[in-house]
Amino acid sequence: MSRRFDFLVIGSGSAGLNFALQVADHGTVGIITKKDRAESNTNYAQGGIASVMDAADSYEKHIEDTLVAGAGLCKREAVELIVTEGPTVVRELMDMGAAFTAHAGRLDLGREGGHSHNRIVHAADMTGREIERALLSRVGSHPNITVLEHVFAMELITEHHLGKHVTRYDDDTHCFGAYVLNTISNRVERILAKTTLLATGGAGRVYAHTTNPEIATGDGIAMAFRAKARVANMEFIQFHPTSLYHPGADGFLISEAVRGHGAILRNADGVAFMEQYDTRKELAPRDIVARAIDDQLKKRGEECVYLDLTHLDPADVRAHFPNIAAQCAEYGVDITTERIPVVPAAHYICGGVVTDLDGRTSIHGLFAAGEVACTGVHGANRLASNSLLEALVFAKRAAAKAIAYASRAHWHEHVPEWDYSGTINTEEWVLISHNKRELQQLMWNYVGIVRSDLRLERAFRRTRLLYEETENFYQRTRVSVPLCQLRNLITIAYLVIRSAMGRKESRGLHYTTDYPQPDEREKRDSVI
Ligand code: FAD
Ligand code: SIN
């Protein structure tokens, strides 16, 4: 079976939906998404969108804060774009009906680590849900947009599928759409498209502990890598300092906005330890706070540290953080009277599919925006609440170029149907869940907040074994979403480890005990 669209959008988070709305007046748009339409990292975003909305703030300060966090690897032009186009995209969201927290008609601007001014536009502590709701309601009413839920993108279609040998050095590879697995009919379909946007989000699920929902398996980066697109800076994984420490909480995030509101980090003895690590204390950039917590846990042999809000006004805390208060209460913690047990967890991937300032990848007709992309905005470390902003701004910029590209492009008529050879091999299904768990644990143990050559080499060897076993299984077996996701996670692990092994310095989110300082000679992107 095959379908065709002028614009194929893979992913229904902030990047995919904003792109779809921008191109929808210029042709047919198909958005495919592997679960329900709202299920995305976007939907769980808490803190908000960083944007200069206050007369006392300035673009220069936001640019400077972003560049400082990025530790020398941000592309200044990309940073300038998100900062200067930020207020427009925030107003566009408000025009679509996004209700951000405001008092007497003025936006309530929050504060997060690394920001020199209050500039976080938010909807209480459920900003992502409000943005997703507003975007989806617009998408749902546009006659040119079709949303296909429970459809999993497996492979990007390029000249490779027409029998040509494609390499990473070619500059004339084109994307003609994607092979997708319809998980309701269990059939693989061809979707032919004049342009394709990757908006598949992040890859937090490559780690045993993450704030990301289950969809974050790095599919877009892995697909693009297999299609021979350029991928960069995969070693820069951001660990959020504070996820709820509770066996049932599955990495539930305690927003940085809580620290921005005055919460204090304490160890089990009640000592406020951040002042030992950075003069900005709780509001130091995330990598510093996460490493400080890691250091406390290792030195003291404890399982978690604590976030203390008990000195703050309880009514005010509940009003600002209703969702966090409710979720913590479910796990038996009253955040106004008790300290919240927290640990760091994998949160965001700064690297991804390389794009230019207009979302174009190294493959013609293939665009990327949002967490899947590496635009140059974040460099070696993302400033808090810059990712929703980047996703929205770059999706819009990519849309402008995709419209022009689609007007000249055509559907490729000779793309073959998917080859279904392979058997259903039920006995070995358990291999998928075992290998996934093993991969997530080894990434957590050896490729985490603090790295070393020895740990990375160990991770590399074990990942290679998992790769060989899983590829062998894949060659013999009918495709399924769990199997495809495992392959993608293994690819992500390989890219992260390989990039980390290649960086012989510590910079931003990449910290290794073998090279604990930044080295000017290593100040470059890790492009694969
Ligand atoms: P997503 O929103 O993750 O959307 C990806 C979409 O792609 C989903 O619909 C998914 O189902 C789909 N998809 C993935 N693979 C496939 C496939 N193979 N086939 C079909 N569909 C697929 N950032 C901020 O700026 N501010 C915040 O306050 C903030 N808080 C956060 C809190 C949490 C708990 C988390 C996890 C992240 C937070 N972030 C925050 C980061 C931010 O939410 C994400 O970086 C951003 O939402 C990414 O948007 P996106 O559109 O690129 O991807
Ligand atoms: C948070 O609310 O702490 C997350 C913000 C972000 O990831 O940018």
Coordinates of C-alpha atoms in Angstrom, one line a residue, residues 9-516:
V9 CA 6.0 15.1 8.9
I10 CA 7.4 12.4 11.1
G11 CA 6.4 13.3 14.7
S12 CA 3.6 15.3 16.4
G13 CA 5.5 17.3 19.0
S14 CA 6.1 21.0 18.9
A15 CA 8.4 20.9 15.9
G16 CA 6.3 18.6 13.7
L17 CA 3.0 20.4 14.5
N18 CA 4.3 23.9 14.0
F19 CA 5.9 22.9 10.7
A20 CA 2.7 21.3 9.5
L21 CA 0.7 24.5 10.3
Q22 CA 3.2 26.6 8.3
V23 CA 3.1 24.5 5.2
A24 CA -0.5 23.4 5.2
D25 CA -1.8 26.2 2.9
H26 CA 0.7 25.0 0.2
G27 CA -0.1 21.4 -0.2
T28 CA -1.2 18.1 1.4
V29 CA 0.4 17.3 4.8
G30 CA 0.6 13.9 6.4
I31 CA 1.7 13.8 10.0
I32 CA 2.6 10.3 11.2
T33 CA 3.1 9.6 14.9
K34 CA 3.9 6.3 16.6
K35 CA 1.5 6.6 19.5
D36 CA -1.5 8.9 20.3
R37 CA -1.0 12.3 18.7
A38 CA -0.2 14.2 22.0
E39 CA 2.4 11.7 23.2
S40 CA 5.7 13.5 22.9
N41 CA 8.5 15.0 25.0
T42 CA 6.7 18.3 24.3
N43 CA 3.7 17.2 26.2
Y44 CA 5.7 16.7 29.4
A45 CA 7.7 20.0 29.3
Q46 CA 7.3 21.7 32.6
G47 CA 9.4 24.8 33.0
G48 CA 8.5 26.8 29.9
I49 CA 9.9 28.6 26.9
A50 CA 12.8 31.0 27.3
S51 CA 12.0 34.3 25.5
V52 CA 12.8 38.0 26.0
M53 CA 9.4 39.4 26.9
D54 CA 10.3 42.0 29.5
A55 CA 11.5 45.5 28.7
A56 CA 14.3 45.2 31.3
D57 CA 15.6 42.0 29.6
S58 CA 17.5 42.1 26.3
Y59 CA 18.3 39.9 23.3
E60 CA 22.0 40.4 24.1
K61 CA 21.6 38.9 27.6
H62 CA 19.7 35.9 26.3
I63 CA 22.3 35.4 23.5
E64 CA 25.1 35.7 26.0
D65 CA 23.5 33.3 28.5
T66 CA 23.0 30.7 25.7
L67 CA 26.6 31.0 24.5
V68 CA 28.0 30.7 28.0
A69 CA 26.0 27.5 28.6
G70 CA 27.1 26.1 25.3
A71 CA 30.8 26.2 26.3
G72 CA 32.2 27.5 23.1
L73 CA 30.4 25.3 20.6
C74 CA 27.2 27.2 19.9
K75 CA 26.8 28.8 16.4
R76 CA 26.2 32.4 17.1
E77 CA 23.9 33.0 14.1
A78 CA 21.7 30.1 15.2
V79 CA 21.5 31.4 18.7
E80 CA 20.7 34.9 17.4
L81 CA 17.8 33.5 15.4
I82 CA 16.1 31.7 18.2
V83 CA 16.5 34.6 20.5
T84 CA 15.3 37.3 18.1
E85 CA 12.5 35.2 16.6
G86 CA 11.4 34.0 20.1
P87 CA 8.9 36.7 21.0
T88 CA 7.1 36.2 17.7
V89 CA 6.6 32.5 18.2
V90 CA 5.4 33.0 21.7
R91 CA 2.8 35.5 20.5
E92 CA 1.8 33.1 17.7
L93 CA 1.2 30.4 20.3
M94 CA -0.9 32.8 22.3
D95 CA -2.9 33.7 19.2
M96 CA -3.6 30.0 18.8
G97 CA -5.0 30.0 22.3
A98 CA -2.1 28.9 24.4
A99 CA -2.9 30.2 27.9
F100 CA 0.3 31.1 29.6
T101 CA 0.4 32.1 33.3
A102 CA -0.1 35.9 33.6
H103 CA -1.1 38.4 36.3
A104 CA -3.0 41.5 35.4
G105 CA -2.4 40.9 31.7
R106 CA 1.4 40.6 32.1
L107 CA 3.1 37.2 31.5
D108 CA 4.5 35.7 34.7
L109 CA 8.2 35.1 33.7
G110 CA 10.0 32.4 35.6
R111 CA 13.7 31.9 36.2
E112 CA 15.9 28.8 35.5
G113 CA 19.6 27.9 35.8
G114 CA 22.1 29.8 33.7
H115 CA 19.6 32.7 32.9
S116 CA 20.6 36.2 34.0
H117 CA 17.0 37.4 33.9
N118 CA 13.5 36.1 34.5
R119 CA 12.4 35.1 31.0
I120 CA 10.6 31.7 31.2
V121 CA 7.1 31.9 29.7
H122 CA 5.1 29.1 31.2
A123 CA 1.7 27.6 31.9
A124 CA 2.0 26.8 35.6
D125 CA 4.2 23.6 35.6
M126 CA 2.5 22.0 32.5
T127 CA 3.8 24.3 29.7
G128 CA 4.3 21.5 27.2
R129 CA 0.8 20.2 27.6
E130 CA -0.7 23.6 26.9
I131 CA 1.5 24.2 23.8
E132 CA 0.7 20.7 22.5
R133 CA -3.1 21.3 23.1
A134 CA -3.0 24.7 21.3
L135 CA -1.1 23.3 18.3
L136 CA -3.2 20.2 18.0
S137 CA -6.4 22.1 18.0
R138 CA -5.2 24.2 15.0
V139 CA -3.9 21.1 13.2
G140 CA -7.2 19.3 13.7
S141 CA -9.2 22.0 12.0
H142 CA -6.9 22.4 8.9
P143 CA -8.5 20.6 5.9
N144 CA -5.1 19.8 4.3
I145 CA -3.6 18.0 7.3
T146 CA -4.1 14.3 7.9
V147 CA -2.8 12.9 11.2
L148 CA -2.0 9.2 11.2
E149 CA -1.6 7.8 14.7
H150 CA 0.1 4.6 15.6
V151 CA 2.2 4.7 12.5
F152 CA 5.9 4.1 13.1
A153 CA 8.5 5.4 10.7
M154 CA 11.0 2.7 10.0
E155 CA 13.3 3.9 7.2
L156 CA 13.7 7.0 5.1
I157 CA 13.5 6.3 1.4
T158 CA 16.5 7.4 -0.7
E159 CA 18.3 6.3 -3.8
H160 CA 19.5 3.3 -1.7
H161 CA 16.1 1.8 -2.2
L162 CA 16.3 2.3 -5.9
G163 CA 19.4 0.1 -6.0
K164 CA 22.1 2.8 -5.9
H165 CA 25.1 2.6 -3.5
V166 CA 24.7 5.7 -1.2
T167 CA 27.6 6.9 0.9
R168 CA 28.0 9.6 3.6
Y169 CA 30.2 11.6 1.2
D170 CA 27.7 11.9 -1.6
D171 CA 26.1 15.3 -1.9
D172 CA 23.3 14.2 -4.3
T173 CA 21.2 11.9 -2.1
H174 CA 17.5 12.7 -2.0
C175 CA 14.7 11.6 0.4
F176 CA 11.5 10.4 -1.3
G177 CA 9.5 9.7 1.8
A178 CA 9.5 6.8 4.3
Y179 CA 8.6 3.2 4.9
V180 CA 6.3 3.1 7.9
L181 CA 4.8 0.3 10.0
N182 CA 1.1 0.7 10.6
T183 CA 0.8 -0.8 14.0
I184 CA -3.0 -1.3 13.7
S185 CA -3.0 -3.2 10.4
N186 CA 0.6 -4.5 11.1
R187 CA 1.5 -3.8 7.5
V188 CA 4.5 -1.8 6.1
E189 CA 3.3 1.1 3.9
R190 CA 5.2 3.4 1.5
I191 CA 4.6 7.0 2.1
L192 CA 5.9 9.0 -0.9
A193 CA 6.6 12.7 -0.2
K194 CA 8.1 15.7 -2.0
T195 CA 9.6 16.8 1.3
T196 CA 10.0 15.0 4.6
L197 CA 10.5 16.6 8.0
L198 CA 12.1 14.6 10.8
A199 CA 10.6 15.8 14.1
T200 CA 11.0 12.6 16.1
G201 CA 12.4 14.2 19.2
G202 CA 15.0 12.9 21.6
A203 CA 16.6 9.7 22.7
G204 CA 16.5 9.7 26.6
R205 CA 15.3 6.0 26.6
V206 CA 18.9 4.9 25.7
Y207 CA 19.5 5.4 29.5
A208 CA 18.1 3.3 32.4
H209 CA 17.0 6.5 34.1
T210 CA 15.4 9.3 32.1
T211 CA 12.8 12.0 32.3
N212 CA 11.7 11.2 28.8
P213 CA 8.5 9.2 27.9
E214 CA 8.7 5.9 26.1
I215 CA 8.6 7.5 22.6
A216 CA 12.1 8.9 23.0
T217 CA 14.1 6.2 21.3
G218 CA 16.1 8.3 18.9
D219 CA 14.4 6.9 15.8
G220 CA 14.9 9.9 13.7
I221 CA 18.6 10.2 14.4
A222 CA 19.1 6.5 13.8
M223 CA 17.1 6.5 10.5
A224 CA 18.9 9.6 9.2
F225 CA 22.3 8.0 10.1
R226 CA 21.3 4.8 8.2
A227 CA 20.2 7.0 5.3
K228 CA 23.8 8.5 5.4
A229 CA 22.8 12.0 6.7
R230 CA 25.4 13.9 8.7
V231 CA 25.0 13.6 12.5
A232 CA 27.0 15.6 15.1
N233 CA 27.7 16.2 18.8
M234 CA 26.1 13.1 20.1
E235 CA 28.3 13.0 23.2
F236 CA 26.5 16.0 24.7
I237 CA 23.7 14.3 26.7
Q238 CA 22.1 16.6 29.3
F239 CA 21.3 15.0 32.6
H240 CA 18.6 16.9 34.5
P241 CA 19.7 17.2 38.1
T242 CA 16.3 16.6 39.7
S243 CA 14.0 13.7 38.8
L244 CA 11.8 12.2 41.6
Y245 CA 13.6 9.3 43.4
H246 CA 10.9 6.7 43.7
P247 CA 10.7 3.2 42.2
G248 CA 7.3 3.9 40.6
A249 CA 7.9 7.4 39.4
D250 CA 9.7 6.5 36.0
G251 CA 11.9 9.6 36.1
F252 CA 9.2 12.1 36.8
L253 CA 10.8 15.6 36.5
I254 CA 10.9 18.1 39.3
S255 CA 11.3 21.3 37.2
E256 CA 14.3 23.5 37.4
A257 CA 11.7 26.3 37.9
V258 CA 11.3 24.9 41.4
R259 CA 14.9 25.9 42.1
G260 CA 14.3 29.2 40.3
H261 CA 11.5 29.7 42.8
G262 CA 13.9 29.3 45.8
A263 CA 14.1 25.6 46.5
I264 CA 17.3 24.4 48.1
L265 CA 19.3 21.2 47.4
R266 CA 20.4 19.4 50.6
N267 CA 22.1 16.1 51.3
A268 CA 20.8 13.6 53.8
D269 CA 22.4 15.5 56.7
G270 CA 20.4 18.6 55.6
V271 CA 23.5 20.4 54.3
A272 CA 22.9 22.9 51.4
F273 CA 25.8 21.6 49.4
M274 CA 25.6 23.6 46.2
E275 CA 27.6 26.5 47.6
Q276 CA 30.6 24.2 47.7
Y277 CA 30.5 23.8 43.9
D278 CA 29.4 27.1 42.3
T279 CA 28.7 30.7 43.4
R280 CA 25.4 30.5 41.6
K281 CA 24.4 27.7 43.9
E282 CA 21.1 26.0 42.9
L283 CA 20.9 28.2 39.7
A284 CA 24.2 27.2 38.3
P285 CA 23.8 25.6 34.8
R286 CA 22.5 22.0 34.8
D287 CA 25.7 20.2 34.1
I288 CA 27.3 21.7 37.2
V289 CA 24.3 20.9 39.4
A290 CA 24.1 17.4 38.1
R291 CA 27.8 16.7 38.6
A292 CA 27.6 18.2 42.1
I293 CA 24.8 15.8 43.0
D294 CA 26.7 12.9 41.4
D295 CA 29.7 13.9 43.5
Q296 CA 27.6 14.0 46.8
L297 CA 26.0 10.6 46.1
K298 CA 29.4 9.0 45.3
K299 CA 31.2 10.5 48.2
R300 CA 28.5 9.8 50.7
G301 CA 27.4 6.5 49.3
E302 CA 23.7 7.6 49.3
E303 CA 20.9 7.0 46.9
C304 CA 19.5 10.5 46.5
V305 CA 19.7 14.1 47.6
Y306 CA 16.7 16.3 48.6
L307 CA 15.0 19.3 47.2
D308 CA 13.7 21.5 50.0
L309 CA 10.7 23.8 49.5
T310 CA 9.5 23.7 53.1
H311 CA 10.7 27.3 53.8
L312 CA 8.4 28.7 51.0
D313 CA 4.8 29.8 51.3
P314 CA 2.8 26.5 50.9
A315 CA -0.1 28.2 49.0
D316 CA 2.3 29.9 46.6
V317 CA 4.1 26.6 46.0
R318 CA 0.9 24.8 45.2
A319 CA -0.3 27.6 42.9
H320 CA 3.0 27.6 40.9
F321 CA 3.6 23.8 40.8
P322 CA 0.2 22.1 40.9
N323 CA 1.2 19.1 38.8
I324 CA 4.5 18.5 40.7
A325 CA 2.6 18.8 44.0
A326 CA -0.1 16.3 42.9
Q327 CA 2.4 13.8 41.4
C328 CA 4.6 13.9 44.5
A329 CA 1.6 13.5 46.7
E330 CA 0.8 10.3 44.8
Y331 CA 4.2 9.0 45.9
G332 CA 3.5 10.0 49.5
V333 CA 5.5 13.3 49.5
D334 CA 3.8 16.6 50.5
I335 CA 6.2 19.1 48.9
T336 CA 5.2 21.9 51.2
T337 CA 6.2 20.1 54.4
E338 CA 8.6 17.4 53.3
R339 CA 11.8 17.4 51.3
I340 CA 11.6 15.8 47.8
P341 CA 14.0 12.9 47.2
V342 CA 15.7 13.5 43.8
V343 CA 18.4 12.1 41.5
P344 CA 19.7 13.1 38.1
A345 CA 18.3 11.5 35.0
A346 CA 19.0 11.7 31.2
H347 CA 17.0 14.5 29.8
Y348 CA 18.0 16.0 26.5
I349 CA 20.3 15.3 23.6
C350 CA 22.1 18.3 22.2
G351 CA 23.5 16.5 19.2
G352 CA 21.5 15.0 16.3
V353 CA 21.0 15.4 12.6
V354 CA 23.0 18.3 11.3
T355 CA 21.0 21.1 9.7
D356 CA 21.7 24.5 8.4
L357 CA 19.9 27.6 9.6
D358 CA 16.9 26.7 7.6
G359 CA 16.5 23.1 8.9
R360 CA 18.0 21.5 5.8
T361 CA 19.9 18.3 6.4
S362 CA 22.7 16.9 4.2
I363 CA 20.1 14.9 2.2
H364 CA 18.0 16.9 -0.3
G365 CA 14.3 17.0 0.5
L366 CA 15.0 15.9 4.1
F367 CA 14.5 18.6 6.8
A368 CA 14.9 18.2 10.6
A369 CA 13.7 20.3 13.5
G370 CA 13.4 20.0 17.3
E371 CA 15.4 17.7 19.5
V372 CA 16.3 15.4 16.6
A373 CA 18.3 18.2 15.0
C374 CA 21.7 19.6 15.6
T375 CA 21.3 23.2 14.5
G376 CA 24.2 24.7 16.4
V377 CA 22.0 26.5 19.0
H378 CA 23.0 24.4 22.0
G379 CA 26.7 23.7 21.5
A380 CA 28.0 21.6 24.3
N381 CA 25.2 22.3 26.7
R382 CA 21.6 23.5 26.3
L383 CA 20.4 26.4 28.4
A384 CA 17.2 25.6 30.2
S385 CA 14.0 26.1 28.3
N386 CA 15.7 26.9 25.0
S387 CA 14.6 23.7 23.4
L388 CA 10.9 24.4 22.9
L389 CA 12.0 27.7 21.5
E390 CA 14.5 26.1 19.1
A391 CA 11.9 23.5 18.0
L392 CA 9.3 26.2 17.2
V393 CA 11.6 28.7 15.5
F394 CA 13.5 26.1 13.4
A395 CA 10.3 24.3 12.4
K396 CA 9.0 27.6 11.0
R397 CA 12.2 28.3 9.2
A398 CA 12.4 24.8 7.7
A399 CA 8.8 25.2 6.5
A400 CA 9.6 28.2 4.4
K401 CA 12.4 26.3 2.6
A402 CA 10.2 23.1 2.3
I403 CA 7.5 25.0 0.6
A404 CA 9.9 26.2 -2.1
Y405 CA 11.5 22.7 -2.4
A406 CA 8.1 21.0 -2.8
S407 CA 7.0 23.4 -5.5
R408 CA 9.9 22.0 -7.7
A409 CA 9.9 18.4 -6.6
H410 CA 7.9 15.3 -7.7
W411 CA 6.9 12.0 -6.2
H412 CA 9.3 9.2 -7.0
E413 CA 7.2 6.6 -8.8
H414 CA 9.7 3.7 -8.7
V415 CA 10.1 3.1 -5.0
P416 CA 9.6 -0.6 -4.4
E417 CA 7.2 -2.2 -1.9
W418 CA 8.8 -3.3 1.5
D419 CA 10.4 -6.7 1.4
Y420 CA 8.5 -8.8 3.9
S421 CA 10.9 -11.8 3.9
G422 CA 11.7 -13.0 7.5
T423 CA 9.8 -15.2 9.9
I424 CA 7.9 -14.6 13.1
N425 CA 10.3 -15.8 15.7
T426 CA 8.4 -15.8 18.9
E427 CA 10.9 -17.8 21.0
E428 CA 13.4 -15.0 20.8
W429 CA 11.2 -12.0 21.5
V430 CA 12.5 -12.0 25.0
L431 CA 15.9 -11.1 23.5
I432 CA 14.5 -7.7 22.6
S433 CA 13.6 -6.7 26.2
H434 CA 16.7 -8.3 27.6
N435 CA 19.0 -6.5 25.2
K436 CA 17.2 -3.2 25.7
R437 CA 17.6 -3.4 29.5
E438 CA 21.2 -4.3 29.2
L439 CA 21.9 -1.4 26.8
Q440 CA 20.1 1.1 29.0
Q441 CA 22.0 -0.1 32.1
L442 CA 25.4 -0.1 30.4
M443 CA 24.8 3.4 29.1
W444 CA 23.9 4.6 32.6
N445 CA 26.9 2.9 34.2
Y446 CA 29.6 3.7 31.7
V447 CA 28.4 6.7 29.6
G448 CA 26.8 8.8 32.2
I449 CA 27.5 12.1 33.9
V450 CA 31.2 11.3 34.6
R451 CA 33.0 9.3 31.9
S452 CA 36.5 7.8 31.4
D453 CA 38.4 6.1 28.6
L454 CA 38.1 2.8 30.4
R455 CA 34.4 3.0 30.9
L456 CA 33.8 4.1 27.3
E457 CA 35.8 1.3 25.9
R458 CA 33.9 -1.2 28.0
A459 CA 30.6 0.3 26.8
F460 CA 31.8 0.2 23.2
R461 CA 32.7 -3.5 23.4
R462 CA 29.4 -4.5 25.0
T463 CA 27.3 -2.4 22.6
R464 CA 29.0 -4.1 19.7
L465 CA 27.9 -7.5 21.0
L466 CA 24.4 -6.3 21.4
Y467 CA 24.5 -4.8 17.9
E468 CA 25.6 -8.1 16.3
E469 CA 23.1 -10.1 18.1
T470 CA 20.2 -7.7 17.3
E471 CA 21.2 -7.3 13.7
N472 CA 21.3 -11.0 13.2
F473 CA 17.8 -11.3 14.8
Y474 CA 16.5 -8.4 12.6
Q475 CA 17.7 -10.1 9.4
R476 CA 15.7 -13.3 10.2
T477 CA 12.6 -11.7 11.8
R478 CA 9.4 -9.9 10.7
V479 CA 9.6 -6.2 11.6
S480 CA 8.0 -4.9 14.8
V481 CA 8.1 -1.6 16.7
P482 CA 10.0 -3.0 19.7
L483 CA 12.6 -4.6 17.4
C484 CA 13.0 -1.4 15.3
Q485 CA 13.3 0.7 18.5
L486 CA 16.0 -1.6 19.9
R487 CA 18.0 -1.3 16.7
N488 CA 17.6 2.5 16.9
L489 CA 18.7 2.7 20.5
I490 CA 21.8 0.6 19.8
T491 CA 22.6 3.0 16.9
I492 CA 22.2 6.0 19.3
A493 CA 24.4 4.3 21.9
Y494 CA 27.1 3.7 19.3
L495 CA 27.0 7.3 18.1
V496 CA 27.1 8.6 21.7
I497 CA 30.0 6.4 22.7
R498 CA 32.0 6.9 19.6
S499 CA 31.6 10.7 19.8
A500 CA 32.5 10.6 23.5
M501 CA 35.6 8.5 22.8
G502 CA 36.7 11.0 20.2
R503 CA 36.6 14.0 22.5
K504 CA 39.8 14.1 24.5
E505 CA 38.7 17.0 26.8
S506 CA 35.9 17.9 29.1
R507 CA 33.5 20.5 27.7
G508 CA 29.9 21.3 28.6
L509 CA 28.0 18.1 29.2
H510 CA 30.9 15.8 28.3
Y511 CA 33.0 15.3 31.4
T512 CA 35.8 12.7 31.5
T513 CA 38.2 12.0 34.4
D514 CA 41.0 11.3 31.9
Y515 CA 40.9 14.8 30.4
P516 CA 39.2 16.9 33.1

